[in-house]
Coordinates of C-alpha atoms and ligand atoms in Angstrom, one line a residue:
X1 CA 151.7 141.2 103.4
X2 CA 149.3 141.1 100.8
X3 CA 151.5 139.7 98.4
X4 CA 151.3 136.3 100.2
X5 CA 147.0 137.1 100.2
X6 CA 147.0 137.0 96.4
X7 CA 149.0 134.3 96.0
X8 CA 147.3 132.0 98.1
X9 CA 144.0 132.8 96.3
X10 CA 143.6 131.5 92.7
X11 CA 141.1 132.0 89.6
X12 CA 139.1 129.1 89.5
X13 CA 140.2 126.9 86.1
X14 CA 136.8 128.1 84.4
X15 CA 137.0 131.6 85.2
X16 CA 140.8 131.4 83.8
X17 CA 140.0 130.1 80.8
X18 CA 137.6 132.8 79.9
X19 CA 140.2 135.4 81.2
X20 CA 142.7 134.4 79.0
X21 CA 140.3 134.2 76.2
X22 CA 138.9 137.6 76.7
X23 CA 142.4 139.5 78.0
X24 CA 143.1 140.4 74.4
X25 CA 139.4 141.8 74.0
X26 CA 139.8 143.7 77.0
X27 CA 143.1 144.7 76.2
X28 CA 142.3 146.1 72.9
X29 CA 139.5 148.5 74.6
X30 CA 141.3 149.3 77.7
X31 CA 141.7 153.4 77.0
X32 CA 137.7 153.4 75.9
X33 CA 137.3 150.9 79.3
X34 CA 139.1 153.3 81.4
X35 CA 137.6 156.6 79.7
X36 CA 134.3 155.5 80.1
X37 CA 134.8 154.2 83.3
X38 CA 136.2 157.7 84.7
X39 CA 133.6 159.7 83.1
X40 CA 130.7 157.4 84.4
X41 CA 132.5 157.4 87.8
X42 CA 133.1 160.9 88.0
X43 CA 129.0 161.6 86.6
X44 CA 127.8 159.4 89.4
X45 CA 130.7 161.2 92.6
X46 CA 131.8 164.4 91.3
X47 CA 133.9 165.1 94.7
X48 CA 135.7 161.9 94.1
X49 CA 136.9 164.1 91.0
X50 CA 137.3 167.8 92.7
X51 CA 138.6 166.7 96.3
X52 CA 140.1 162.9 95.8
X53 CA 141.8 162.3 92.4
X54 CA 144.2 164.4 90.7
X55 CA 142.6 166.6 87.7
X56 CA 145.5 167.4 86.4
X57 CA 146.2 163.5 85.5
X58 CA 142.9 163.1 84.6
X59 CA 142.9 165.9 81.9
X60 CA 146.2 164.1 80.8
X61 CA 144.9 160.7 80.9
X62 CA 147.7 159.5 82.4
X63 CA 146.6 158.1 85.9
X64 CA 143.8 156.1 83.3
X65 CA 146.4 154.3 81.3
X66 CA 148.0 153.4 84.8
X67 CA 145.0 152.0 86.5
X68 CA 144.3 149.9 82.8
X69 CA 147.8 148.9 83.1
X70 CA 147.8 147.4 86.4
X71 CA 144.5 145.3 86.3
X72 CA 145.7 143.9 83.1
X73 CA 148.9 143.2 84.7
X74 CA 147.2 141.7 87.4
X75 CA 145.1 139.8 85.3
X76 CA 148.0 138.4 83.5
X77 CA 149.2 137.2 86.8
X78 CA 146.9 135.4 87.8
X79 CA 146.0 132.9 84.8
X80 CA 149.9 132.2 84.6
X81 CA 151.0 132.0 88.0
X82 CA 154.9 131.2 86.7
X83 CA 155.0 135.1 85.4
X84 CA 156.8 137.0 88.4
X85 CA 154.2 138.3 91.3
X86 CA 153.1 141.6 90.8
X87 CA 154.0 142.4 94.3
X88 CA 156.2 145.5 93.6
X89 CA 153.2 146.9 91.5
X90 CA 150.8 146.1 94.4
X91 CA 153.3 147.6 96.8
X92 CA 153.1 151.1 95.0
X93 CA 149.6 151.3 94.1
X94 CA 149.0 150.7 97.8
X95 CA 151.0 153.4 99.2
X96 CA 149.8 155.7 96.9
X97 CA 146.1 154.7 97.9
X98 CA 146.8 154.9 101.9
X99 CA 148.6 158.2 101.5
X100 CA 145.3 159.5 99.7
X101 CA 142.9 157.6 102.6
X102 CA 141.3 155.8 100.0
X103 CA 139.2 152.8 102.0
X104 CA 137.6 149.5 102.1
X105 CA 134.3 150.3 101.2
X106 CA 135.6 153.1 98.2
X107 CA 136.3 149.4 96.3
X108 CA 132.4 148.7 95.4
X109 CA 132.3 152.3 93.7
X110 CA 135.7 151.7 91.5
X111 CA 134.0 148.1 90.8
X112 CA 130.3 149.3 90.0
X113 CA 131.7 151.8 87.5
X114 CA 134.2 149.6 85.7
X115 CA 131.8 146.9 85.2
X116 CA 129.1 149.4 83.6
X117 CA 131.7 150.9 81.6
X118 CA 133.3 147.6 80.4
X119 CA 129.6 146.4 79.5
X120 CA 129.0 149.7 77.6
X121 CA 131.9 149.0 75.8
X122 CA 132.3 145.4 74.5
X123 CA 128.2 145.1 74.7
X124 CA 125.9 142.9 76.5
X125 CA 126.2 140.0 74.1
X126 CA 129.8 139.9 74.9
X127 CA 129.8 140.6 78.2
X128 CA 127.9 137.0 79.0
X129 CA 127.3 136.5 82.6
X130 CA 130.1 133.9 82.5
X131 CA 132.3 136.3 81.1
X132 CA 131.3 139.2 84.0
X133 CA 132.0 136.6 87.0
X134 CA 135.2 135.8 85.6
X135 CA 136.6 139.5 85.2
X136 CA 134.7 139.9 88.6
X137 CA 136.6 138.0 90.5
X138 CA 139.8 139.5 89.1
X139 CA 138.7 142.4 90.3
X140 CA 137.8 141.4 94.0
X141 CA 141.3 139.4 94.3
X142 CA 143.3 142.6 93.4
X143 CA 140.8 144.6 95.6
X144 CA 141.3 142.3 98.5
X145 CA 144.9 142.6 97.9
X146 CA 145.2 146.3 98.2
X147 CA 142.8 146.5 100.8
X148 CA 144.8 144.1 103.1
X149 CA 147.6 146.0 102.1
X150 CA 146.7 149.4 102.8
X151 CA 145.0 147.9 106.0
X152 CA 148.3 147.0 107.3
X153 CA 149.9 150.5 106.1
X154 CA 147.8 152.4 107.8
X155 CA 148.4 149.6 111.3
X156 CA 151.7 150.3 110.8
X157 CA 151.5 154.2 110.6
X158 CA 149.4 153.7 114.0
X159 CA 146.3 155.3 112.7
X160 CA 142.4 154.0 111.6
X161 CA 141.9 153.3 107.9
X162 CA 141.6 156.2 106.0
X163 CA 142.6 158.6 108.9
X164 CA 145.6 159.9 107.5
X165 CA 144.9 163.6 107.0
X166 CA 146.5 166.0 109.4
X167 CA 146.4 170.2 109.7
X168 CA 149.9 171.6 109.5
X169 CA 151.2 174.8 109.9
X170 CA 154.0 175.8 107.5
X171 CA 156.4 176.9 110.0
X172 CA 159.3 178.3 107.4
X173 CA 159.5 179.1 103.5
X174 CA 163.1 179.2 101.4
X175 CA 162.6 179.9 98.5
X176 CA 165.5 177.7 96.7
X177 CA 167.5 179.7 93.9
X178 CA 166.4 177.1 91.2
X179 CA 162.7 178.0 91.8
X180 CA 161.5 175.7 94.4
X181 CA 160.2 176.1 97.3
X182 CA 161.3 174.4 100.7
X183 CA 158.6 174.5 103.3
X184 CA 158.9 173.1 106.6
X185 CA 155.8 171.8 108.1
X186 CA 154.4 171.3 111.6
X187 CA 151.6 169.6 113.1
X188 CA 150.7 170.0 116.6
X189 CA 150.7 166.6 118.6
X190 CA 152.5 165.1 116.4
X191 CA 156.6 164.5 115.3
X192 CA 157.0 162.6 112.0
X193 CA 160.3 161.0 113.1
X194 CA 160.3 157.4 112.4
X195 CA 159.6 158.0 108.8
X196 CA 162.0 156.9 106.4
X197 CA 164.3 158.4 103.9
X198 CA 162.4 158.5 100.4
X199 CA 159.0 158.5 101.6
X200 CA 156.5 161.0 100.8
X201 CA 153.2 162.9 101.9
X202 CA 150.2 164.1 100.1
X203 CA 149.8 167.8 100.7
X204 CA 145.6 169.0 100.3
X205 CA 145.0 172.1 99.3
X206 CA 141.2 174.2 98.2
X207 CA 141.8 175.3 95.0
X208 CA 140.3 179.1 94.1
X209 CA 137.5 177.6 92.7
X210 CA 136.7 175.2 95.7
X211 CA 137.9 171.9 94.8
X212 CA 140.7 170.3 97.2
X213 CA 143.5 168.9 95.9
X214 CA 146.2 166.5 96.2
X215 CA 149.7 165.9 95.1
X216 CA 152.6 163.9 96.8
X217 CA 155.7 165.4 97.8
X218 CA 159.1 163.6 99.1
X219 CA 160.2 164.4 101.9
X220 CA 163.4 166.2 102.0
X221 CA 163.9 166.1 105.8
X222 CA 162.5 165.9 108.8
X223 CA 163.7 168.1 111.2
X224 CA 165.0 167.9 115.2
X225 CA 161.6 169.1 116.3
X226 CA 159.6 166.9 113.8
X227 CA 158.4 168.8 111.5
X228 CA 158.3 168.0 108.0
X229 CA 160.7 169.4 105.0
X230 CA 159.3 169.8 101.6
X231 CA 160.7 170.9 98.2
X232 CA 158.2 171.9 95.6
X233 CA 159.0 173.0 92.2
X234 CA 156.3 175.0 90.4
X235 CA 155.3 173.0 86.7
X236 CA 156.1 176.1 84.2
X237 CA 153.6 175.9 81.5
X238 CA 155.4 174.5 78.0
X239 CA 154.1 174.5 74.8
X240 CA 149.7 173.7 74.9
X241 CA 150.0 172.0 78.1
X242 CA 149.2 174.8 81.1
X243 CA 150.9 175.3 84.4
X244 CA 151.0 172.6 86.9
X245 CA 147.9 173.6 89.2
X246 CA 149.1 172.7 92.7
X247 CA 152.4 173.4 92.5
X248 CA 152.1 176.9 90.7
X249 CA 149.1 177.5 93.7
X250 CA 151.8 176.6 96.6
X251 CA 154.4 178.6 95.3
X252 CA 152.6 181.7 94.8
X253 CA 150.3 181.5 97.8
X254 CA 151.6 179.5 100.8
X255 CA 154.1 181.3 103.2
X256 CA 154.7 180.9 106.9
X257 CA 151.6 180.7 109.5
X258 CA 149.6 179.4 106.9
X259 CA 148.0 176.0 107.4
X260 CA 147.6 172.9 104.9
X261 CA 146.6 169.6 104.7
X262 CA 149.3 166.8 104.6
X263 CA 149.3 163.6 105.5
X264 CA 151.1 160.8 107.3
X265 CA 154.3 159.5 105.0
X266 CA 154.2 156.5 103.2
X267 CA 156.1 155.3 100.2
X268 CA 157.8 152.1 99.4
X269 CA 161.4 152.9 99.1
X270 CA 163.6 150.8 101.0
X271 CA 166.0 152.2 103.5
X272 CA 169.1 152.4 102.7
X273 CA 171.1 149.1 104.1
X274 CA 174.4 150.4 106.3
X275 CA 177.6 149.7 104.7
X276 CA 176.5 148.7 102.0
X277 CA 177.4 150.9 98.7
X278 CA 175.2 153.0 97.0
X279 CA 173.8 154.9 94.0
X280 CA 171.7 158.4 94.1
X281 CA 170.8 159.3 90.9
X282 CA 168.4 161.8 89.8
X283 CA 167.2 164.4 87.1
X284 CA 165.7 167.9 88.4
X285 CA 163.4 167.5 91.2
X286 CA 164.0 163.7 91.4
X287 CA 166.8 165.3 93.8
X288 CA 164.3 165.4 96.4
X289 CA 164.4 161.3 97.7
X290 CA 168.3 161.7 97.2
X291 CA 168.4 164.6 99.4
X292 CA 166.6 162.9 102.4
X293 CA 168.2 159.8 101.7
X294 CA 172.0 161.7 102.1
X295 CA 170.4 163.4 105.5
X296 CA 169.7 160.0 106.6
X297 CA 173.3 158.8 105.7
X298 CA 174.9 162.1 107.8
X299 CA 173.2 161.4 110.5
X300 CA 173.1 157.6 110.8
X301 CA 175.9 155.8 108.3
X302 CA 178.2 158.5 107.2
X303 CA 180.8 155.7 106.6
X304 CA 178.5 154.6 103.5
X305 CA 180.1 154.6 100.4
X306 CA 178.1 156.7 98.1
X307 CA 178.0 158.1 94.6
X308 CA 175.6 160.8 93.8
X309 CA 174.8 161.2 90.0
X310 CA 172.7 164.3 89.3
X311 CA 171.4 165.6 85.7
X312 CA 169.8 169.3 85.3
X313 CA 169.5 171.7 82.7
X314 CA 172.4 174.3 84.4
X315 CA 173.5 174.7 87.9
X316 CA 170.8 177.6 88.0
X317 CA 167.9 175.2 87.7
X318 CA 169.5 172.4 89.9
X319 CA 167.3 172.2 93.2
X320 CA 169.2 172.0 96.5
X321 CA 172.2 172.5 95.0
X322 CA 173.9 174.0 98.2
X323 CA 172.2 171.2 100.8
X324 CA 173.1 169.0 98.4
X325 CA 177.0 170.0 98.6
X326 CA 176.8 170.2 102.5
X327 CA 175.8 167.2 102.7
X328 CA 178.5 165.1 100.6
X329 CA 181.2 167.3 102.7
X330 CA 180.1 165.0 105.7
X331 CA 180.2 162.0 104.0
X332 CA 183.6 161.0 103.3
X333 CA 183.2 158.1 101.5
X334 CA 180.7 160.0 98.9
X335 CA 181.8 161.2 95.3
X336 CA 179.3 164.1 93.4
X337 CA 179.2 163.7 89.3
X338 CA 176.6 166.3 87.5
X339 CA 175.8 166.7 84.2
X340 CA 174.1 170.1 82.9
X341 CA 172.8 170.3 79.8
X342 CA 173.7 173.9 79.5
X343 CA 176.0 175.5 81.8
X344 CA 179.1 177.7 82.3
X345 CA 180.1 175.7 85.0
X346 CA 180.3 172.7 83.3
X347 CA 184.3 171.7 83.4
X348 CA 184.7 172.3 87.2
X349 CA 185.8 169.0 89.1
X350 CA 182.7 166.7 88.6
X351 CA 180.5 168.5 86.5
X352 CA 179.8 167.2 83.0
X353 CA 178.3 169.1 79.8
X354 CA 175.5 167.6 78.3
X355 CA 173.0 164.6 79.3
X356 CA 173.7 162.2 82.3
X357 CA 175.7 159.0 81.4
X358 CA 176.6 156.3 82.7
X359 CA 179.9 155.1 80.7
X360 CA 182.6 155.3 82.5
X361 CA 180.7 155.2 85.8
X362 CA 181.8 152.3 88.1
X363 CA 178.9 150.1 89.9
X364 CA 180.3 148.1 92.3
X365 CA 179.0 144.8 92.8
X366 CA 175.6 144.4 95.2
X367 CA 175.3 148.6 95.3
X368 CA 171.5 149.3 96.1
X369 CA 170.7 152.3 93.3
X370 CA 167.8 155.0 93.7
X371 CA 166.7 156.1 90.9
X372 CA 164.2 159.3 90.8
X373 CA 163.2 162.0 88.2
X374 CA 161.3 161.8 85.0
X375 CA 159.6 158.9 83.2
X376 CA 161.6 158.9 80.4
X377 CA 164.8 159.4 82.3
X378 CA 163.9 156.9 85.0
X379 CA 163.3 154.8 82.1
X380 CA 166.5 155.3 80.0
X381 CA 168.9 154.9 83.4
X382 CA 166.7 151.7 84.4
X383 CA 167.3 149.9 81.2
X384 CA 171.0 151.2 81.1
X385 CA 171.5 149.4 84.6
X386 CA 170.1 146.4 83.4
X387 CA 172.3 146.3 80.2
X388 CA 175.3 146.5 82.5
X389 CA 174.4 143.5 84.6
X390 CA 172.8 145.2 87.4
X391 CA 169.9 143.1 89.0
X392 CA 166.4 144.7 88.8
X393 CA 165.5 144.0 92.5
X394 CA 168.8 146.3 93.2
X395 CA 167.3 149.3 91.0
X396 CA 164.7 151.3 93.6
X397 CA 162.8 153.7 91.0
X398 CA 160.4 156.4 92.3
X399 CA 158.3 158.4 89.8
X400 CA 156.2 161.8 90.1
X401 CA 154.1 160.8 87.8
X402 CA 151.6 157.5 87.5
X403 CA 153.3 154.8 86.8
X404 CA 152.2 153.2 82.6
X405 CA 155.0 152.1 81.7
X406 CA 156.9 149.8 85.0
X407 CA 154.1 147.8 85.4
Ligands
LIG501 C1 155.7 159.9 95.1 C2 155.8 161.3 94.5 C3 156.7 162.2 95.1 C4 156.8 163.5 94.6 N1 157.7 164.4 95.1 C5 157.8 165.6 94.6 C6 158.7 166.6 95.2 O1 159.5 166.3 96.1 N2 158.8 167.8 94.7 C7 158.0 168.2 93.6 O2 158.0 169.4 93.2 N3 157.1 167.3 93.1 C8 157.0 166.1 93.5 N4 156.1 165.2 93.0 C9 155.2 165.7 91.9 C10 154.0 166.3 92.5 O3 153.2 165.4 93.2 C11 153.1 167.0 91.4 O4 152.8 166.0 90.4 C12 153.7 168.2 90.8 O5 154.0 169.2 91.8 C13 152.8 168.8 89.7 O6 151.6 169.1 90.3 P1 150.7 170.3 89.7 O7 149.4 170.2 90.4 O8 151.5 171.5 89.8 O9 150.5 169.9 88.2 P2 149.2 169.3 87.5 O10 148.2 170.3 87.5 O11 148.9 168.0 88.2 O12 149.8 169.0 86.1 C14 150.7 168.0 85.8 C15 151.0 168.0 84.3 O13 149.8 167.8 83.6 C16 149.6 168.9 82.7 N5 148.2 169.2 82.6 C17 147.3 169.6 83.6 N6 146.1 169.9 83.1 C18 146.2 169.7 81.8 C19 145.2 169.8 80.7 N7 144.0 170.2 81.0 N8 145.6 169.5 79.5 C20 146.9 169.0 79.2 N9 147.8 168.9 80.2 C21 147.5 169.2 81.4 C22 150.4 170.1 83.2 O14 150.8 170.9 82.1 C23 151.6 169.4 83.9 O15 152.6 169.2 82.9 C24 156.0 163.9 93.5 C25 155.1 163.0 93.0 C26 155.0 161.7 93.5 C27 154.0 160.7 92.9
LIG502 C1 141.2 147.2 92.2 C2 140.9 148.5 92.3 C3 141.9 149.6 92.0 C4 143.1 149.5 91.2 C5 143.6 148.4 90.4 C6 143.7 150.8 91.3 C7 144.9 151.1 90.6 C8 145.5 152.4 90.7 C9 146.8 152.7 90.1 C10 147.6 151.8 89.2 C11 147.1 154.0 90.4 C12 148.3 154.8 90.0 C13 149.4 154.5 91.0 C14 150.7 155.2 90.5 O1 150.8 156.4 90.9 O2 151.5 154.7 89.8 C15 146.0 154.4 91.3 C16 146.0 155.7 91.9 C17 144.9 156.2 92.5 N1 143.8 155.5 92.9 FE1 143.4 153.5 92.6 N2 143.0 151.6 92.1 C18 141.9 150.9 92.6 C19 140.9 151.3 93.4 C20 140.8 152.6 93.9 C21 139.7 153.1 94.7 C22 138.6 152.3 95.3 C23 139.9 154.5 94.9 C24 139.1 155.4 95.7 C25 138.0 155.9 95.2 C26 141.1 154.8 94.2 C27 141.7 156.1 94.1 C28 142.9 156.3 93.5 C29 143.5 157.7 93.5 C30 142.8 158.9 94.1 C31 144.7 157.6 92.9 C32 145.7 158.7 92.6 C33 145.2 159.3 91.3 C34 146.0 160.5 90.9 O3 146.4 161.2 91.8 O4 146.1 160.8 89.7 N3 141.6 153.7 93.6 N4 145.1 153.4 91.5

């Protein structure tokens, strides 16, 4: 595991000390860094930009605060080894990369561009030579890291670096009452069985004006025949920011016999221990890691003890409502609490008015929670688990969007 690769390789005491002296410099230019950086990068490989990276983030900015994030992070790390070992950052940055492909020899672009952009930046006579080997090496131990890492991903998904990409065929469409769409997806040759619950895909598609794109999606299930099961909620558009562009694409143009790209799962969620108890809670499409997770526990541990905690705006935007229902009827051991913000239906056994909380809610000692749905809600639930005692390495957060803020 890479983890153990970074922590056996350690910043010279000279190029430390002028990373600690300069973290606060770098710090306090990271967004121009990381703008500059993209743009230059971008300039210099615009299909990195139309067919790799996600434009929608880019126009946001938020995949650029994440990257800034996690080398300073990183960087932290590694001139105070006593700080906790940024494995679990690794760890998602790494799946994330081997579900996109990204490769070995992608690294020298990423560092080329940064380096320009960080001299651009902080200027020449800042930037000594010293100062450049230093941040240089920082850079080549986290690359090493994550490419050892996503080396052994994509051993242990049994294909060749980078070969992740696979044709499907979407061989049924539901559309879902709360406005998303379930598609089930085959691809010949192949059965997606030994995935596991909580993982995700990237699904590729070209874009009316030619550019190919890529989002993740959980899975939801994977079915008998091994095909895979996808829920995907069109982005409305709200206020100045526009419609989500994939998701919007999908739901207006994908139905059966048409063919996709997706690729291999990957996706860091633990499986869900037998016997032991746990936690499923999720806002609006966050539902979708819950869902396989409780298809998993049907199947496989029904015995679990479970609690499902679900937040929406009203029953009619709650995805999988129905499935989700099915499912807790064979799990005996499983209790269903929901909180709509607006709804008629709130009152019936189990289903609260207003915003998800957790007073009143039991967590029995050594439960393993998920946790799955916005940033901010992700957020607010993951510090409310902490306030009540509940061990961090316990709390297993997924998040749709890149991750600024956990790192
Ligand atoms: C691990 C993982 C699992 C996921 N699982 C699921 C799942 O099961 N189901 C699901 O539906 N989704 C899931 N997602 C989210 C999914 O990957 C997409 O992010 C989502 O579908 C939105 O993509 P989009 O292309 O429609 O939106 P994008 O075009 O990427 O837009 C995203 C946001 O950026 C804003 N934006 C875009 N362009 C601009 C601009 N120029 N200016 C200002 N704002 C802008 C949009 O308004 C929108 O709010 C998952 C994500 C991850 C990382
Ligand atoms: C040391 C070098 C690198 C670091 C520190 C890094 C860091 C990150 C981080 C933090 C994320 C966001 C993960 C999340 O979702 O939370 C990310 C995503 C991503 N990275 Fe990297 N990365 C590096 C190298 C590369 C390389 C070489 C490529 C390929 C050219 C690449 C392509 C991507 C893409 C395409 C995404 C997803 C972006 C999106 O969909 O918005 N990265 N990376």
């Amino acid at each position: 595991m890479t983890a153990t690769t970074a922590d056996q390789i350690e910043l010279e005491p000279r190029h430390a000390e002028i990373v600690s002296a300069t973290l606060p410099l770098i710090g306090a230019h990271i967004d121009e860094i990381t703008a500059e950086f993209y743009r230059r990068m971008f300039g210099n490989h615009p299909e990195l930009l139309r067919n790799l990276f996600n434009r929608g983030n880019q126009a946001q900015g938020a995949q650029q605060r994440a990257l800034a994030a996690s080398i300073a992070t990183f960087a932290t790390h590694l001139v105070d080894p006593e700080l906790p070992h940024p494995a679990e950052l690794l760890s998602r940055i790494g799946h994330k990369h081997a579900s996109l492909g990204v490769t070995a020899d992608q690294y020298p672009i990423v560092h080329d561009n940064l380096f320009a952009a960080i001299v651009a930046v902080l200027g020449a006579e800042v930037v000594t030579d010293e100062v450049a080997a230093a941040w240089d090496r920082v850079y080549w131990i986290m690359a090493q890291a994550l490419i050892d890492l996503e080396h052994d991903l994509y051993v242990a998904a049994g294909v060749s670096d980078g070969e992740v990409y696979r044709r499907a065929r979407v061989v049924s469409r539901v559309d879902d009452p709360s406005g998303a769409v379930l598609l089930t997806l085959g691809v010949a040759g192949e059965r997606f069985s030994d995935s596991s619950p909580g993982q995700y895909v990237s699904v590729g598609v070209t874009m009316p004006d030619g550019a190919r794109q890529l989002r993740q999606y959980s899975l939801v299930d994977v079915v008998a025949g091994g095909e895979l099961v996808l829920a995907i909620k069109p982005v409305g558009a709200a206020g100045d920011q526009p419609a989500g562009e994939v998701s919007s694409w999908i739901a207006a143009n994908v139905f059966v016999g048409d063919v996709v790209d997706v690729t291999v799962p990957f996706g860091d969620l633990p499986a869900p221990a037998g016997g032991r108890p746990l936690i499923l809670i999720s806002a609006g499409i966050g539902i979708t890691p819950m869902i396989s997770i409780l298809e998993f526990l049907a199947t496989q541990a029904p015995n679990t003890p479970v609690q499902v905690l679900h937040a929406d705006h009203s029953d009619q935007s709650h995805p999988l409502r129905q499935r989700q229902r099915e499912l807790l009827t064979q799990l005996p051991h499983a209790t269903l609490d929901i909180w709509y913000e607006d709804s008629p239906t709130a009152g019936q056994a189990g289903v609260h008015p207003g915003f998800l909380t957790l007073d009143g809610i039991e967590l029995p000692e050594g439960a393993q929670i998920y946790l799955c749905g916005n940033n901010g809600f992700v957020q607010a639930v993951r510090s409310k688990l902490v306030t009540r005692g509940v061990a961090a390495a316990h709390v297993h957060c997924e998040l749709f969007s890149p991750n600024d803020w956990l790192v």
